[in-house]
Coordinates of C-alpha atoms and ligand atoms in Angstrom, one line a residue:
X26 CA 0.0 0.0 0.0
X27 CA 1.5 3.8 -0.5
X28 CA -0.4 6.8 0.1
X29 CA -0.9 8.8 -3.1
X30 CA -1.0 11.9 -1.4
X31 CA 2.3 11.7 0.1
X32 CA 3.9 9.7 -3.7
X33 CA 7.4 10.2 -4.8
X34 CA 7.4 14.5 -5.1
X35 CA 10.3 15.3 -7.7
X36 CA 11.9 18.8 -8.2
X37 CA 13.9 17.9 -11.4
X38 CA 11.4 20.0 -14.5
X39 CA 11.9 17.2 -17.0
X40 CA 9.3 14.3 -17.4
X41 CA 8.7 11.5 -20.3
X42 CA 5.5 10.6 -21.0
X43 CA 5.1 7.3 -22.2
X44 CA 3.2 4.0 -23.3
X45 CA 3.0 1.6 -20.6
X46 CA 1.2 -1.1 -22.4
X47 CA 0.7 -1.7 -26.3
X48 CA 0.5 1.7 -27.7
X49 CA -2.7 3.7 -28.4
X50 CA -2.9 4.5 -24.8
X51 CA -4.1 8.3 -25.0
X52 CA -0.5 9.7 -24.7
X53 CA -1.2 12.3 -27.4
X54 CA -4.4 13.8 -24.9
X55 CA -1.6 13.6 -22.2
X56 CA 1.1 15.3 -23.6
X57 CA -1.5 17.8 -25.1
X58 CA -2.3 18.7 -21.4
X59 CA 0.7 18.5 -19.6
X60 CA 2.7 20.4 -22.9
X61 CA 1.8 24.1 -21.5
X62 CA 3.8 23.3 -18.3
X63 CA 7.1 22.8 -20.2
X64 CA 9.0 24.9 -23.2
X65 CA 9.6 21.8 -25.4
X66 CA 8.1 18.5 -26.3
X67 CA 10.8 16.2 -27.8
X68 CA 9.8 12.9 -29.4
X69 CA 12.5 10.2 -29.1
X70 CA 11.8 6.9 -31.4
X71 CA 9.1 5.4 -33.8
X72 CA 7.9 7.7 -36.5
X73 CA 4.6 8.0 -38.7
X74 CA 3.7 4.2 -37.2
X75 CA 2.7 6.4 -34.5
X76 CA -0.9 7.8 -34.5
X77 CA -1.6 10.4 -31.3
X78 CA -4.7 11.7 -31.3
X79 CA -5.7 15.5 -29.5
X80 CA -9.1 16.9 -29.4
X81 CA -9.4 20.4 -28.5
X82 CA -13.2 21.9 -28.1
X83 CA -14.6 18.8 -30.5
X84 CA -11.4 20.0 -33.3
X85 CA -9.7 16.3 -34.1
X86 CA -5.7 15.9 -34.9
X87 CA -4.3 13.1 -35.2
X88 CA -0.3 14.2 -34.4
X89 CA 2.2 11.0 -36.0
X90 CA 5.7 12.5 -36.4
X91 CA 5.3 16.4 -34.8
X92 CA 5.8 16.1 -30.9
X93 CA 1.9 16.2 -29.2
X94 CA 3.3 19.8 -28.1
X95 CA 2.7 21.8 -31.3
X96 CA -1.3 23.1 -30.6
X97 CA 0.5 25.5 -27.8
X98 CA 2.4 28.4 -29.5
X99 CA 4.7 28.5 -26.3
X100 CA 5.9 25.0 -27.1
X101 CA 8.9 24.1 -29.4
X102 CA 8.6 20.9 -30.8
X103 CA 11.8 18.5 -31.4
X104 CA 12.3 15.2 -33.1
X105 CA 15.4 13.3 -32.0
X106 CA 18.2 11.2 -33.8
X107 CA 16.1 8.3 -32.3
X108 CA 13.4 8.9 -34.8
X109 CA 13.0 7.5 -38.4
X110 CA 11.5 10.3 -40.3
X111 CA 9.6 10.0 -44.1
X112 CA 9.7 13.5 -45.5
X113 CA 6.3 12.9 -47.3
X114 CA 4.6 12.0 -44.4
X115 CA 5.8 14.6 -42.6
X116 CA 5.1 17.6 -44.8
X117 CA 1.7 16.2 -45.3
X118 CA 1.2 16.4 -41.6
X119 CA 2.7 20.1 -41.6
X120 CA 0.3 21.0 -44.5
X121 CA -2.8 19.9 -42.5
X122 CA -1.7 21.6 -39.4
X123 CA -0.7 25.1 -41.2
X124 CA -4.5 24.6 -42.4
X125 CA -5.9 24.1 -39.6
X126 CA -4.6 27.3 -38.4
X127 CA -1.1 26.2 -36.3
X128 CA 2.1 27.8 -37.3
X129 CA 4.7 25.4 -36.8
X130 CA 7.7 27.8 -38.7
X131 CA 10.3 28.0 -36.0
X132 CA 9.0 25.9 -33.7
X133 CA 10.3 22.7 -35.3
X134 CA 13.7 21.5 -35.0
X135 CA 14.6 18.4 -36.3
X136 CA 18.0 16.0 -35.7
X137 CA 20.1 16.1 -38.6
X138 CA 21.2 12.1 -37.4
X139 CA 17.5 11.4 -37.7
X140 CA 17.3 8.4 -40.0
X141 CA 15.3 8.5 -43.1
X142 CA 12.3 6.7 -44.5
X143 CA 12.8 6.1 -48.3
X144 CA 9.7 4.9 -50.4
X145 CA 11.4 1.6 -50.8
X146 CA 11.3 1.2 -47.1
X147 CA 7.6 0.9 -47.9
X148 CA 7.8 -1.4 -50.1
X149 CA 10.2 -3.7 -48.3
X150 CA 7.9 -3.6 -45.3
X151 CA 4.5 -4.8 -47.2
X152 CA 7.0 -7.4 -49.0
X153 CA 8.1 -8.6 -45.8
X154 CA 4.8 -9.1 -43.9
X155 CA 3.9 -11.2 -47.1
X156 CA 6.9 -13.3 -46.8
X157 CA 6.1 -14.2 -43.1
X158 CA 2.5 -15.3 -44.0
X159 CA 0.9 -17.1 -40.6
X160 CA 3.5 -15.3 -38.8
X161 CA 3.2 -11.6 -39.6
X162 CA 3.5 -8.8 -37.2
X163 CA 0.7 -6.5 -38.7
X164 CA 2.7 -3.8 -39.1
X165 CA 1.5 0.0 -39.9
X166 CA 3.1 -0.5 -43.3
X167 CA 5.2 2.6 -43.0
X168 CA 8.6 1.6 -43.7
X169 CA 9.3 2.0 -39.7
X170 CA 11.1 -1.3 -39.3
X171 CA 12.8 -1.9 -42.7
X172 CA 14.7 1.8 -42.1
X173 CA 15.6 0.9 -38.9
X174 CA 17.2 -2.5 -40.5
X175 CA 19.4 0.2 -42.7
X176 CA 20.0 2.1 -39.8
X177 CA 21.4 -0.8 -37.6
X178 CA 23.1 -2.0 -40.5
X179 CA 25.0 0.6 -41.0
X180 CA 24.1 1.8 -44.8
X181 CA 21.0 4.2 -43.8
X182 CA 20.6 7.9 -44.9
X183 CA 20.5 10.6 -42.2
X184 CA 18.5 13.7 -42.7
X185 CA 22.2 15.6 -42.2
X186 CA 23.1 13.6 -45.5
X187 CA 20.7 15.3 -47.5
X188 CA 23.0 18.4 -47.7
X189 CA 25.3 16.8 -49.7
X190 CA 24.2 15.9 -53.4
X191 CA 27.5 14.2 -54.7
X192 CA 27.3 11.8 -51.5
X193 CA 23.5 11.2 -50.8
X194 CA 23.5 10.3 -55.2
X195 CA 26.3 7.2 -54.4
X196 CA 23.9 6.3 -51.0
X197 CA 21.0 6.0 -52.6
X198 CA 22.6 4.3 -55.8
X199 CA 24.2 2.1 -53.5
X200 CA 21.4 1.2 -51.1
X201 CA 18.7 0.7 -53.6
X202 CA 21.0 -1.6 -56.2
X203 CA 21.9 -3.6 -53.2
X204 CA 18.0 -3.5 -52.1
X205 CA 17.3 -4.9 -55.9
X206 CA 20.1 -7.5 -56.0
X207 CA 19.1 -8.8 -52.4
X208 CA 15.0 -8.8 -53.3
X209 CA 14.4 -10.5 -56.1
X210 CA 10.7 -9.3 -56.3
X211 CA 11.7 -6.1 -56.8
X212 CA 13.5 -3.5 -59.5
X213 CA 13.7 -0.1 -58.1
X214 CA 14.9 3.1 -59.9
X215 CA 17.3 5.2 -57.5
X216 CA 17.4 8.2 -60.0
X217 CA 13.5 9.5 -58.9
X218 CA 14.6 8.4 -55.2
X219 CA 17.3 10.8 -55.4
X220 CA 15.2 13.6 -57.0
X221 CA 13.0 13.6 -54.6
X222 CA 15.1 13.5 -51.7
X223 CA 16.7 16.5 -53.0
X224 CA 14.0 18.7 -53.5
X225 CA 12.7 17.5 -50.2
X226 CA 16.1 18.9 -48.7
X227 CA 15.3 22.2 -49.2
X228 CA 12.2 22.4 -47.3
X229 CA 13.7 20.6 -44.8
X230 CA 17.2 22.6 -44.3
X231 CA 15.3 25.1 -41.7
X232 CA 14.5 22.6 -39.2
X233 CA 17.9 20.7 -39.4
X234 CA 20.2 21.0 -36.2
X235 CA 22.2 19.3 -33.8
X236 CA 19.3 18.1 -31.1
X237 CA 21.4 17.0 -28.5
X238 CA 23.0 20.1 -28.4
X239 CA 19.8 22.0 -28.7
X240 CA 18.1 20.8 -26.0
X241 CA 22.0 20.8 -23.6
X242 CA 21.5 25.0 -24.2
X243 CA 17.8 25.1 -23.6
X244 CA 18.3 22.9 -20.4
X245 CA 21.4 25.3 -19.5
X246 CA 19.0 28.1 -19.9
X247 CA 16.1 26.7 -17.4
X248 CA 13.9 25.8 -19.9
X249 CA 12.3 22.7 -19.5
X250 CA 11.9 19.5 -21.4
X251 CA 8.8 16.8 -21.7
X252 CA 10.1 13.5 -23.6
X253 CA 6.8 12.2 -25.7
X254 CA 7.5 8.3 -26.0
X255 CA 5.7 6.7 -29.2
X256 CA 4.3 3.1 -29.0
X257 CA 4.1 1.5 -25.9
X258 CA 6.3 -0.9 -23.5
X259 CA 5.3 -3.8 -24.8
X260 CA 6.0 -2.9 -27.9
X261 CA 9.7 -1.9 -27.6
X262 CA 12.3 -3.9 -29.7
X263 CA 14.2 -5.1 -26.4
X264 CA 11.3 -5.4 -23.8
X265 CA 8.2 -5.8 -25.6
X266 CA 6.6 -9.2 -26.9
X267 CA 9.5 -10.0 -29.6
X268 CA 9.1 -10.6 -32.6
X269 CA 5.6 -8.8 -32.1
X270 CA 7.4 -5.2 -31.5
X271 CA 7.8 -2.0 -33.0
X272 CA 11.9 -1.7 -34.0
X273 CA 12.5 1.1 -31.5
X274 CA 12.9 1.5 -28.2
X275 CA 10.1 3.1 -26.6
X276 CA 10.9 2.3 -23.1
X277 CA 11.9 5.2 -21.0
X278 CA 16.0 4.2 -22.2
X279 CA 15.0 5.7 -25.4
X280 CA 14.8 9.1 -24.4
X281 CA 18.7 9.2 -23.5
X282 CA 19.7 7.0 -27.2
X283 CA 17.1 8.6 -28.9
X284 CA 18.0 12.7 -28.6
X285 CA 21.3 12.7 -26.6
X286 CA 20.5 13.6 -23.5
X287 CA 22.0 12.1 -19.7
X288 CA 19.8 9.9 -17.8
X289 CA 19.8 13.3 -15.3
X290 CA 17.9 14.9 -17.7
X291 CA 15.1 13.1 -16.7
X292 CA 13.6 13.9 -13.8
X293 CA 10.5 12.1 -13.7
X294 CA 9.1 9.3 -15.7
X295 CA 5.2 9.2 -16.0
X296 CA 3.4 5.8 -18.0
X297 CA 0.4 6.3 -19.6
X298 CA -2.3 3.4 -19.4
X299 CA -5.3 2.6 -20.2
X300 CA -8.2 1.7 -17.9
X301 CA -8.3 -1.7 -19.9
X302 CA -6.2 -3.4 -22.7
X303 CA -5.5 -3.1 -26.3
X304 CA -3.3 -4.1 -29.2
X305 CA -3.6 -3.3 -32.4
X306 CA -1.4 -6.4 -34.9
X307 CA -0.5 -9.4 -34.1
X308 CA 1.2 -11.1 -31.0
X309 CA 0.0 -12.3 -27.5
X310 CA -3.0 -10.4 -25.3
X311 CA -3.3 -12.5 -22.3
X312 CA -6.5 -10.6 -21.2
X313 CA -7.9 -10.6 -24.9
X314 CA -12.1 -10.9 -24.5
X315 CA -13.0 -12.7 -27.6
X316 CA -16.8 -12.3 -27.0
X317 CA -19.3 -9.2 -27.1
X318 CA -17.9 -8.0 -23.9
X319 CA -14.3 -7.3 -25.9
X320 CA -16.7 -5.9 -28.5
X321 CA -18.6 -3.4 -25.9
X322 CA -14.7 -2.2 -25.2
X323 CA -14.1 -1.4 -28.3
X324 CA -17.4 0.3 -29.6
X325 CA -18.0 3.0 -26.4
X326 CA -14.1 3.5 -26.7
X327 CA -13.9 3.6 -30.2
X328 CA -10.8 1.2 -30.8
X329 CA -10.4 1.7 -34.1
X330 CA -6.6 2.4 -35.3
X331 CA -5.5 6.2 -35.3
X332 CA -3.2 5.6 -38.3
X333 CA -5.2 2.7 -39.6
X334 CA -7.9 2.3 -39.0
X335 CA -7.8 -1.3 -37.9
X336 CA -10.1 -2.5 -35.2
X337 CA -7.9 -2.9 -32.0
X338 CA -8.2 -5.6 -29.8
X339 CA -9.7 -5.0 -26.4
X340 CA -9.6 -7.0 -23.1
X341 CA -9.5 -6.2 -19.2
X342 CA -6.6 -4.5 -17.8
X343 CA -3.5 -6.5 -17.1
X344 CA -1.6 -5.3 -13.9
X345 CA 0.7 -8.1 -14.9
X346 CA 1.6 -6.2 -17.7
X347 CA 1.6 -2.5 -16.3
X348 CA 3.8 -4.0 -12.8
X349 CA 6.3 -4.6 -16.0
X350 CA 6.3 -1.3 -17.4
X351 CA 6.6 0.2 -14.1
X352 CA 9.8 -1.8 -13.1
X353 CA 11.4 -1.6 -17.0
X354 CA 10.8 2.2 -17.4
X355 CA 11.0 3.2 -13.4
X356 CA 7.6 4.9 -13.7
X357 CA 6.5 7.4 -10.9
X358 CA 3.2 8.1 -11.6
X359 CA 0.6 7.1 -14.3
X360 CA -1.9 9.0 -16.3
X361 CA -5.0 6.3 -16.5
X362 CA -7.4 6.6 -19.2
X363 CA -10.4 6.0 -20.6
X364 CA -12.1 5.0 -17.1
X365 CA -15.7 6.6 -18.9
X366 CA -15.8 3.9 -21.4
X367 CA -16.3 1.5 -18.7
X368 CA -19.0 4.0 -17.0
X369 CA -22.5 1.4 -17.1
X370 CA -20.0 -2.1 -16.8
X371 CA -22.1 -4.0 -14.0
X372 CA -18.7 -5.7 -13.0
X373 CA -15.5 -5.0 -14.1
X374 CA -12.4 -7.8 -13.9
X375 CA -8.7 -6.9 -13.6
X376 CA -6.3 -9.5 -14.2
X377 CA -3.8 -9.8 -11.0
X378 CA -1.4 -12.6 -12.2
X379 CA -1.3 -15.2 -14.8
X380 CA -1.8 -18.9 -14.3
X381 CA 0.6 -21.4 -16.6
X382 CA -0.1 -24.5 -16.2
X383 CA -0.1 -25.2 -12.2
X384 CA 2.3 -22.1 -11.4
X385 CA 1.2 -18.9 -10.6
X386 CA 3.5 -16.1 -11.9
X387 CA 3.1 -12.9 -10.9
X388 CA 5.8 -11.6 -13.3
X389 CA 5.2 -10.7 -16.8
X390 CA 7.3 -13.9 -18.7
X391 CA 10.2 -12.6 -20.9
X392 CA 9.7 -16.2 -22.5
X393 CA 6.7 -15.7 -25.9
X394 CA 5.7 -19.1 -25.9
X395 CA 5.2 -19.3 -22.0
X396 CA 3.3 -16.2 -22.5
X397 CA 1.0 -17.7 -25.1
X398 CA 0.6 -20.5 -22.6
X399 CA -0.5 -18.1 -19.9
X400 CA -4.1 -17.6 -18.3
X401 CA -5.3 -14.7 -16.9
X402 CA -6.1 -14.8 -13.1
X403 CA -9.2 -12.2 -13.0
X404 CA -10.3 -10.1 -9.7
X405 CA -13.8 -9.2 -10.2
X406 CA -14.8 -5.7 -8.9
X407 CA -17.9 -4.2 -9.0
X408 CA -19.1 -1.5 -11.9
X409 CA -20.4 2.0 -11.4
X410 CA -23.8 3.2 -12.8
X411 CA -23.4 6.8 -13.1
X412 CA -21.2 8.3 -15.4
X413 CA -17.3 9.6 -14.7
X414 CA -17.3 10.9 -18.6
X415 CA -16.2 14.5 -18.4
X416 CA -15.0 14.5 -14.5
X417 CA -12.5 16.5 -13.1
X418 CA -12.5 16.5 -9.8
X419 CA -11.7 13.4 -8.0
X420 CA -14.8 13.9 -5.7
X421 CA -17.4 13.9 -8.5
X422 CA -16.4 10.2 -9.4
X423 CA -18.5 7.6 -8.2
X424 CA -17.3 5.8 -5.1
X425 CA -17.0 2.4 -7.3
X426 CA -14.9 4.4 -10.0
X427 CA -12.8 5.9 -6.8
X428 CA -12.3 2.3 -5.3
X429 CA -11.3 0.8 -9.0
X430 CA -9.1 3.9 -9.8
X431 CA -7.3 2.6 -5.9
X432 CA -7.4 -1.0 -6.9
X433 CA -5.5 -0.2 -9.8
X434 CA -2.9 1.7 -8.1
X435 CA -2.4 -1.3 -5.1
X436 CA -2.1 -3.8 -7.9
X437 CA 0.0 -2.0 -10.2
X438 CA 2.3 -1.0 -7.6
X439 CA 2.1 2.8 -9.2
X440 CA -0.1 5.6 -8.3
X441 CA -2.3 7.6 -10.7
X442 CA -0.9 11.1 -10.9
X443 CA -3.6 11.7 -13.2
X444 CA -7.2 9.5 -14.4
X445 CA -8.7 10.6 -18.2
X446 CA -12.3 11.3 -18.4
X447 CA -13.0 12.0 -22.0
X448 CA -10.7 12.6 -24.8
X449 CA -10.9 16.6 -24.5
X450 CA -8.6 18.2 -22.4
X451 CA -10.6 19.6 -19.9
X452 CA -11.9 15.8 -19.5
X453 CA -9.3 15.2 -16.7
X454 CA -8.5 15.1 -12.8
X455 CA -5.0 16.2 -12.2
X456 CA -4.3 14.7 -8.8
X457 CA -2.1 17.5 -7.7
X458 CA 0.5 16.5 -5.2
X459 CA 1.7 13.0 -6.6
X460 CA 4.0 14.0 -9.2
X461 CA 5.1 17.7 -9.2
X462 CA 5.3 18.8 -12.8
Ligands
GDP718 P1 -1.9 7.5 -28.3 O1 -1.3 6.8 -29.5 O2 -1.3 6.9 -27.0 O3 -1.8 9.0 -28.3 O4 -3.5 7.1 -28.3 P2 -4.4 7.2 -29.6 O5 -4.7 8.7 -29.9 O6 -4.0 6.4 -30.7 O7 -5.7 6.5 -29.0 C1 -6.4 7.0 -27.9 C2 -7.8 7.4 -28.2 O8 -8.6 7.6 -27.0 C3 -7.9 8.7 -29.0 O9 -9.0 8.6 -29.8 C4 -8.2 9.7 -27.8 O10 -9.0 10.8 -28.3 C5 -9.1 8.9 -26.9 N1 -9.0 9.2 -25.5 C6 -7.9 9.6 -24.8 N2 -8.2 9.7 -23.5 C7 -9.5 9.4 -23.4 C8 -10.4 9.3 -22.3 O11 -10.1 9.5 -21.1 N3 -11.7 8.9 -22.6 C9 -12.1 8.6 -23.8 N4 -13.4 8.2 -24.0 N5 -11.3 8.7 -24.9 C10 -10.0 9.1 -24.7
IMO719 P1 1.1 5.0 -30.9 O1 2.3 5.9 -30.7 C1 -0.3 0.9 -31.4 C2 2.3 -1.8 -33.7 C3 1.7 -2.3 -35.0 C4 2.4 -3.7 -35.1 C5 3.8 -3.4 -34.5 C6 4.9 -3.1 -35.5 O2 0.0 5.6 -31.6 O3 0.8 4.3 -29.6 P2 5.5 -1.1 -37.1 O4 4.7 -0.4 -38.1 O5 5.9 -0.2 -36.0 O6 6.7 -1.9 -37.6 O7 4.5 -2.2 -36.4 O8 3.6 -2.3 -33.7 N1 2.3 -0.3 -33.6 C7 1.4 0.3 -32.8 N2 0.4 -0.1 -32.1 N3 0.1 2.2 -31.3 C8 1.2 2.6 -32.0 O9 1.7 3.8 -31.9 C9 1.9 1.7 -32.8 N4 2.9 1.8 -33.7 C10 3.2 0.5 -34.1 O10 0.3 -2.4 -35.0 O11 1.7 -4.6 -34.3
MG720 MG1 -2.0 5.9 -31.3

């Protein structure tokens, strides 16, 4: 037991926000609220896989590659080395912003070691999820993982290359004959790769600096710093359910690879979790309702993919998983969202441990195929009948909201810093007190 009113209280301005269970969690609404508090939001890994979603006064955006930061004109947004970045995609996503009325000018900076996403990364990516048939991961199909394949390997093209023509023209050439050699399926053309690389690099140039050294001034100069993870914790290439992952690191280890900044600079880590479970793709969901019950989740909390569109998979929340996330990423505090979708529920079950065969593990199993084997072991807590949507004081919640809310905090071994009413931002109690941001 801990006493959330008396929760770790940390003075150091910097905090990551981040997934602490299979992505989708609501960290865009999070980051949205918290952003205003600090002078940058800095995303660390993933790249247009990544589908945040912000609603301000019923207006929908749906952020992918621009840090959750840039609706607040105070904010300057930053996308780190740890990123894999698709030009297209991301002046698509500038476009739709400027029209919606958000300057984003000067308020971008962007690592020039930020990897790039070529279109044949595309192509390599739908190609490869073909290949694996029975076994695909149900990817996003956005390049993400074939460009961090090039990046690993040692032959991928950083956003600083783009400033030299004469040396980008023999990297391309290079990577794409290779590509064509190694892939039989395939013949690509480098020439209109190259051409369009190049006139993207002129748009781009503005943006382009050294990040780590960015964000080293701004810190020298008091500013502070929030660190928007993409993806979730069980998603992350080291930590999450391999080979069902993302190819990043969105665990809180990320933030320190990912833009080049010390472990000090963070000074507070803060998960974000669901009131329940979801995946989107394929790979194990111990607490995975197959029945109308996982089909109620997913209609009154719209689980439909952000990017696309797929429906997710819903289930009960697994403090199994979230006890992980909380020991991998050191998390403080969570934000926990979503409790209104299960406003009506007559009972609610969280999932406390997992039963394999006759053992009882109260660890989340770094083994897959003991995972698969695994059975949830459900506590069964009563629902609330009158609604939580739109809350935001703690006292308006029903008393059977309240006592799931603590439940989930004693089981978890985490307390909620914040709980998510809605998906606006003023849908929200901000528990003042157990994490000082
Ligand atoms: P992210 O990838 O972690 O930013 O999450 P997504 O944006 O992909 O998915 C979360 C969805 O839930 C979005 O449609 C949000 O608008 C919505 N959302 C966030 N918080 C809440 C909440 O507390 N209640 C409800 N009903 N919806 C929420
Ligand atoms: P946000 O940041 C949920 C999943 C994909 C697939 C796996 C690998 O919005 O929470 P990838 O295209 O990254 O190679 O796909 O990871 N995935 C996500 N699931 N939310 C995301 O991002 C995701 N980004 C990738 O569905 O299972
Ligand atoms: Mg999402």
């Amino acid at each position: 037991m801990y006493h959330h009113t008396s929760g770790p209280y940390i003075s150091t301005m910097n905090l990551a926000v981040l997934g602490a269970q299979w992505g989708d969690e609501g960290k865009g609404k999070i980051v949205d609220l918290l952003s205003p508090r600090f002078d940058l939001v800095a995303r660390y890994q993933g790249g247009h896989n990544a589908g945040h979603t912000v609603y301000v006064r019923g207006r929908k955006f749906v952020l992918r590659l621009i840090p959750s930061g840039i609706l607040h004109d105070s904010v300057t947004c930053v996308i780190g080395n740890g990123v894999v970045v698709d030009p297209t995609a991301l002046f698509a996503e500038i476009d739709e912003l400027v029209a919606a009325g958000v300057t984003v000018g000067r308020r971008l900076l962007i690592s020039d070691k930020a990897h790039v996403i070529l279109p044949y990364h595309r192509d390599l990516d739908l190609l490869s999820e073909a290949r694996r048939g029975e076994r695909k991961i149900g990817t996003t199909s956005r390049g993400i993982g074939p460009a961090y394949e090039d990046k690993v390997a040692r032959r991928g093209i950083r956003i600083g290359d783009l400033a030299d023509p004469t040396a980008l023209e023999k990297n391309v050439r290079d990577n794409v004959t290779a590509r064509n050699r190694l892939v039989s399926e395939t013949t690509m053309d480098w020439r209109p790769v190259l051409e369009r690389l190049l006139e993207q690099a002129e748009r781009l140039r503005p943006w382009v600096c050294d990040v780590s050294l960015a964000l080293s001034e701004a810190m020298r100069a008091g500013r502070s710093i929030l660190f928007e993870g993409a993806q979730g914790t069980l998603l992350d290439i080291d930590h999450g359910t391999y080979p069902y992952v993302t190819s990043s690191n969105a665990t809180v280890g990320g933030v320190c690879t990912g833009l080049g900044v010390g472990p000090r600079a963070i000074g507070a880590v803060l998960g974000v979790v669901k009131a329940y479970t979801t995946r989107v793709g394929e790979g194990p969901l111990p607490t995975e309702l197959l029945d109308e019950r996982g089909q109620r989740l997913r209609d009154t909390g719209n689980e439909y993919g952000s990017v696309t569109g797929r429906p997710r998979r819903c289930g009960w929340y697994d403090a199994v998983a979230v006890r992980y996330a909380v020991r991998i990423n050191g998390l403080d505090a969570v934000a926990l969202t979503k409790l209104d979708v299960l406003d009506g529920l007559d009972r609610i079950d969280i999932c406390t441990a997992y039963r394999c065969g006759d053992r009882l593990l109260s660890e989340f199993p770094s083994d897959l195929d003991q995972l698969a084997r695994c059975e949830p072991v459900y506590e069964s807590i009563p629902g609330w009948a009158s609604p939580t949507k739109g809350a935001h004081r703690w006292a308006d919640l029903p008393e059977n909201a309240q006592r799931y809310v603590v439940r989930l905090e004693e089981v978890s071994g985490v307390p909620a810093a914040i709980v998510s009413t809605g998906s606006e931002r003023d849908e929200t109690i901000v528990r003042e007190g157990v994490l000082a941001i």
